[in-house]
GROMACS .gro file of C-alpha atoms in nm:
model
  110
    1MET     CA    1   5.689   3.731  24.660
    2PRO     CA    2   5.522   3.616  24.338
    3GLY     CA    3   5.451   3.878  24.074
    4ALA     CA    4   5.131   3.921  23.875
    5ALA     CA    5   5.213   3.626  23.649
    6GLY     CA    6   5.301   3.404  23.945
    7VAL     CA    7   5.674   3.438  23.878
    8GLU     CA    8   5.898   3.525  24.169
    9ALA     CA    9   6.087   3.852  24.141
   10ALA     CA   10   6.465   3.833  24.137
   11PRO     CA   11   6.628   3.888  24.476
   12ASP     CA   12   6.754   4.238  24.546
   13TRP     CA   13   7.117   4.124  24.523
   14ARG     CA   14   7.266   4.467  24.601
   15ASN     CA   15   7.084   4.492  24.933
   16LEU     CA   16   7.114   4.137  25.064
   17VAL     CA   17   7.291   4.100  25.396
   18TYR     CA   18   7.456   3.776  25.510
   19GLU     CA   19   7.460   3.723  25.887
   20VAL     CA   20   7.645   3.473  26.101
   21PHE     CA   21   7.624   3.431  26.478
   22ASN     CA   22   7.836   3.218  26.704
   23PRO     CA   23   7.656   2.925  26.872
   24ASP     CA   24   7.557   3.119  27.185
   25TYR     CA   25   7.453   3.427  26.981
   26SER     CA   26   7.686   3.652  27.178
   27VAL     CA   27   7.872   3.766  26.863
   28GLY     CA   28   7.726   3.824  26.519
   29VAL     CA   29   7.862   3.977  26.200
   30ALA     CA   30   7.673   4.088  25.890
   31CYS     CA   31   7.834   4.134  25.548
   32ASP     CA   32   7.704   4.278  25.224
   33ARG     CA   33   7.744   4.106  24.887
   34SER     CA   34   8.103   4.229  24.853
   35GLY     CA   35   8.203   4.080  25.188
   36MET     CA   36   8.229   4.416  25.364
   37ILE     CA   37   8.112   4.419  25.725
   38VAL     CA   38   7.789   4.615  25.756
   39GLY     CA   39   7.684   4.511  26.105
   40LEU     CA   40   7.819   4.378  26.432
   41HIS     CA   41   7.621   4.230  26.720
   42LEU     CA   42   7.776   4.199  27.066
   43GLY     CA   43   7.556   4.051  27.335
   44ASP     CA   44   7.590   4.124  27.705
   45GLU     CA   45   7.761   3.786  27.745
   46VAL     CA   46   8.081   3.922  27.589
   47LEU     CA   47   8.146   4.116  27.910
   48ASP     CA   48   8.213   3.782  28.080
   49HIS     CA   49   8.513   3.715  27.854
   50PRO     CA   50   8.856   3.876  27.814
   51ASP     CA   51   8.922   4.111  27.522
   52SER     CA   52   9.142   3.849  27.357
   53TRP     CA   53   8.846   3.608  27.341
   54LEU     CA   54   8.623   3.878  27.195
   55ALA     CA   55   8.877   3.969  26.928
   56GLU     CA   56   8.919   3.605  26.828
   57GLU     CA   57   8.543   3.547  26.823
   58VAL     CA   58   8.471   3.855  26.609
   59LEU     CA   59   8.738   3.749  26.358
   60ARG     CA   60   8.611   3.393  26.352
   61VAL     CA   61   8.250   3.496  26.288
   62ALA     CA   62   8.355   3.767  26.040
   63ARG     CA   63   8.548   3.511  25.831
   64LEU     CA   64   8.237   3.295  25.814
   65ALA     CA   65   8.014   3.592  25.728
   66ARG     CA   66   8.245   3.679  25.439
   67GLN     CA   67   8.230   3.321  25.314
   68LYS     CA   68   7.851   3.329  25.343
   69SER     CA   69   7.845   3.644  25.127
   70ARG     CA   70   8.058   3.458  24.872
   71VAL     CA   71   7.795   3.182  24.866
   72GLY     CA   72   7.547   3.459  24.786
   73ARG     CA   73   7.770   3.583  24.503
   74ARG     CA   74   7.773   3.230  24.363
   75ALA     CA   75   7.393   3.213  24.381
   76GLU     CA   76   7.370   3.551  24.207
   77LEU     CA   77   7.608   3.441  23.932
   78LEU     CA   78   7.416   3.118  23.872
   79TYR     CA   79   7.079   3.297  23.884
   80GLN     CA   80   7.200   3.532  23.612
   81GLY     CA   81   7.296   3.241  23.387
   82GLY     CA   82   7.658   3.183  23.486
   83LEU     CA   83   7.784   2.829  23.470
   84PRO     CA   84   7.883   2.634  23.783
   85HIS     CA   85   8.235   2.572  23.654
   86PHE     CA   86   8.285   2.949  23.619
   87ALA     CA   87   8.174   2.998  23.982
   88ASP     CA   88   8.413   2.717  24.078
   89SER     CA   89   8.698   2.891  23.893
   90LEU     CA   90   8.633   3.199  24.108
   91GLU     CA   91   8.650   2.972  24.414
   92LEU     CA   92   8.301   3.076  24.523
   93PRO     CA   93   8.182   2.820  24.778
   94THR     CA   94   7.858   2.629  24.747
   95GLU     CA   95   7.605   2.633  25.028
   96ALA     CA   96   7.717   2.279  25.118
   97ASP     CA   97   8.080   2.398  25.131
   98TYR     CA   98   7.979   2.681  25.362
   99ASN     CA   99   7.779   2.452  25.589
  100LEU     CA  100   8.086   2.230  25.629
  101MET     CA  101   8.303   2.535  25.709
  102GLU     CA  102   8.059   2.654  25.972
  103LYS     CA  103   8.022   2.309  26.124
  104ALA     CA  104   8.400   2.266  26.144
  105GLU     CA  105   8.450   2.613  26.292
  106PHE     CA  106   8.187   2.574  26.560
  107ALA     CA  107   8.256   2.205  26.636
  108ARG     CA  108   8.497   2.304  26.911
  109ASP     CA  109   8.213   2.486  27.090
  110HIS     CA  110   8.013   2.170  27.157
   0.00000   0.00000   0.00000
């Protein structure tokens, strides 16, 4: 939301949440900026699957949610004046990197 001078306020980095859902939205995981899980969504559809499927799906989506939070850390670092090569040295993925990870992970679902 623009401020009085028309300048956008900095994002509230500490309170951002990064969410990922599987393609059918039956499993979702939310992570904070540190990559810690702060939320889990399980739709009614999970009852149609064995526990082993659910465990695998939660882990799969949680890995992606953590990577998405790392994209957020990169954005925060760059916003605060950090250089891209420093973010690269920390192995923080770009948004494009993340999109490729997600596409590859969910490709088997289509």
